[in-house]
XYZ file of C-alpha atoms in Angstrom:
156
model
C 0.000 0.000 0.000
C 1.227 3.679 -0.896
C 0.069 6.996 0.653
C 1.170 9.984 -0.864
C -0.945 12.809 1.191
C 0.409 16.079 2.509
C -1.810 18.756 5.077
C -0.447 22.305 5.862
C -2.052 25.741 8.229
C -0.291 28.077 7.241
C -1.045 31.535 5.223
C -0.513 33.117 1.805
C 2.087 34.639 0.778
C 0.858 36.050 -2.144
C -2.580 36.192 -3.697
C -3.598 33.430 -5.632
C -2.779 33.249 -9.580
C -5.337 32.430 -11.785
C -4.649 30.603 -15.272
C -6.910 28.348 -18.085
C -5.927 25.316 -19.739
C -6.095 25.280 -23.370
C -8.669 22.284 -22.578
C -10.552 25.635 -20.763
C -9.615 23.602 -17.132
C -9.336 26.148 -14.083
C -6.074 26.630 -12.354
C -5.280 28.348 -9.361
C -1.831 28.835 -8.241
C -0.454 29.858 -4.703
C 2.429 30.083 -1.928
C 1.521 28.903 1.684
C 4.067 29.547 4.919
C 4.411 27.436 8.027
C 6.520 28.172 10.681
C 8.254 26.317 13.293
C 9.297 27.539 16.890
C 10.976 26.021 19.320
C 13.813 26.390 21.809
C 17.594 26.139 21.535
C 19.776 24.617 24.204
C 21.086 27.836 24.801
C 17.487 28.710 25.667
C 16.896 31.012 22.912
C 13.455 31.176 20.868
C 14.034 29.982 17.013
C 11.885 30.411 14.416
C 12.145 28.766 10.583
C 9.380 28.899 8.227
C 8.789 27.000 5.462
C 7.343 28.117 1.816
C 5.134 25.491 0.399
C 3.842 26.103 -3.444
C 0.042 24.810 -3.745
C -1.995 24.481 -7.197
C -6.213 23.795 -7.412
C -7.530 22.400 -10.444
C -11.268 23.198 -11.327
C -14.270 24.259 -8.740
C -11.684 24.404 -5.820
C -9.507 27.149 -8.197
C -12.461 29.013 -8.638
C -13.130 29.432 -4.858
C -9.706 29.772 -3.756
C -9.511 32.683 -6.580
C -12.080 34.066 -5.625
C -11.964 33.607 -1.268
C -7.673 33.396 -0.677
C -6.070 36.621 -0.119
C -2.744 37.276 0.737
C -1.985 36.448 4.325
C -5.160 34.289 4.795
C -4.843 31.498 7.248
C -5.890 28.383 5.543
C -5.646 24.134 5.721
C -4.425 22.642 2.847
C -4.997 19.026 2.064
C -4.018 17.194 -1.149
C -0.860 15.045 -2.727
C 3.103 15.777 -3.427
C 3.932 16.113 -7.158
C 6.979 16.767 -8.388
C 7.683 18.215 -12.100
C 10.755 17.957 -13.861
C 12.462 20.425 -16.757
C 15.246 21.854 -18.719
C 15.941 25.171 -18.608
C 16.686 27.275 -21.463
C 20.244 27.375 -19.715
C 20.370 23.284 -20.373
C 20.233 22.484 -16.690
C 17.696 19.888 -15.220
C 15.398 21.772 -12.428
C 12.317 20.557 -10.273
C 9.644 21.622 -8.714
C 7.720 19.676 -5.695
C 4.242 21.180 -4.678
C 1.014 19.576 -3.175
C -1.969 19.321 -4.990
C -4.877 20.542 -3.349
C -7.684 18.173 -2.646
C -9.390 20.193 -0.228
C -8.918 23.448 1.397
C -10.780 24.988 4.518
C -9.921 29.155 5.371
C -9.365 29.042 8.992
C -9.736 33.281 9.151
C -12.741 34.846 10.834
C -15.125 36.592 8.705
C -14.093 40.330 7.839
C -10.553 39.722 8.613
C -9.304 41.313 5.499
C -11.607 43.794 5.296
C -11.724 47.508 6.806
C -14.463 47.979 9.243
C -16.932 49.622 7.001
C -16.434 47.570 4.792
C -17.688 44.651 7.510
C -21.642 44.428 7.167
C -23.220 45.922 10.706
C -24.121 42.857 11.652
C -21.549 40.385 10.938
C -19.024 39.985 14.304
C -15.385 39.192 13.427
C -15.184 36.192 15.553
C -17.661 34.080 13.082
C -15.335 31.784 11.221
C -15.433 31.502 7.403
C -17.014 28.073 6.607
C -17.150 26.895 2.747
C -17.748 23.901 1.878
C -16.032 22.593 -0.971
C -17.712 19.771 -1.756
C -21.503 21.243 -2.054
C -20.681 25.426 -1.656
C -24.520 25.964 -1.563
C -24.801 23.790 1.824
C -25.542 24.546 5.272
C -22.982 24.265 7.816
C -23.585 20.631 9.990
C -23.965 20.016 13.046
C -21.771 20.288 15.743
C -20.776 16.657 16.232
C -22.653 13.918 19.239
C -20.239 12.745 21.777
C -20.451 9.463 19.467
C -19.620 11.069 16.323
C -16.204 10.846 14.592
C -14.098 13.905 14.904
C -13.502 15.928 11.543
C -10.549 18.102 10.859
C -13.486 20.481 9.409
C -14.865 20.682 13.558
C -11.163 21.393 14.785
C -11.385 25.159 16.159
C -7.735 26.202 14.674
């Protein structure tokens, strides 16, 4: 058995690229960071992020085109591919970068957006649910005590 499956939270560092196949297939193309903290031996705080280059094919480009901004906090679930070519300079260069599968923005509602821009009635704790599967859908549930626990009902 094989398992090639990859999951980051992290946020954009750039706003999401959109592009079309010739076959007229969407494409969205973007830059997640992660960071890592922890403490030396010396007792000093390090930090080292991590850039992570993401690309959504179809319905989930549209909505990350149209929902991702830069700096938006998001989860990113899909596969590791890694492309292969020669550049016009005759050397061999690759590129690895997950597929995305599924994606859930972990940012409140309103967080990019000025205060008057915010309707009067929204608050900016409400998270941002879509739902990538059925975008139309209601939000579920929150789960029984004998219910499975989903990424999708983790808080962060």
């Amino acid at each position: 058995m094989n398992l090639n499956k990859a999951m980051v939270i992290g946020n954009l560092t750039r706003e999401p690229e959109m592009r079309n196949t010739p076959s007229g297939q969407n494409v969205a193309s973007f830059s997640v960071a992660t960071s890592l903290t922890w403490t030396d031996n010396a007792g000093q705080q390090q930090k080292k992020t991590e850039f992570h280059n993401i690309v959504a094919w179809r319905k989930l480009a549209d909505i990350c085109g149209q929902y991702l901004k830069k700096g938006s906090k998001v989860y990113i679930e899909g596969r590791l591919q890694t492309t292969d070519w020669t550049g016009q300079d005759g050397i061999k260069r690759y590129r690895t970068e997950i597929v995305a599968e599924n994606m859930i923005m972990l940012d409140t509602k309103g967080a990019g957006a000025t205060p008057a821009a915010r309707p009067a009635n929204s608050s900016a704790e409400e998270p941002t649910v879509v739902n990538i599967e059925e975008p139309t859908s209601p939000v579920p549930a929150a789960p029984k005590a004998d219910d499975e626990i989903r990424v999708e009902d983790i808080p962060f």
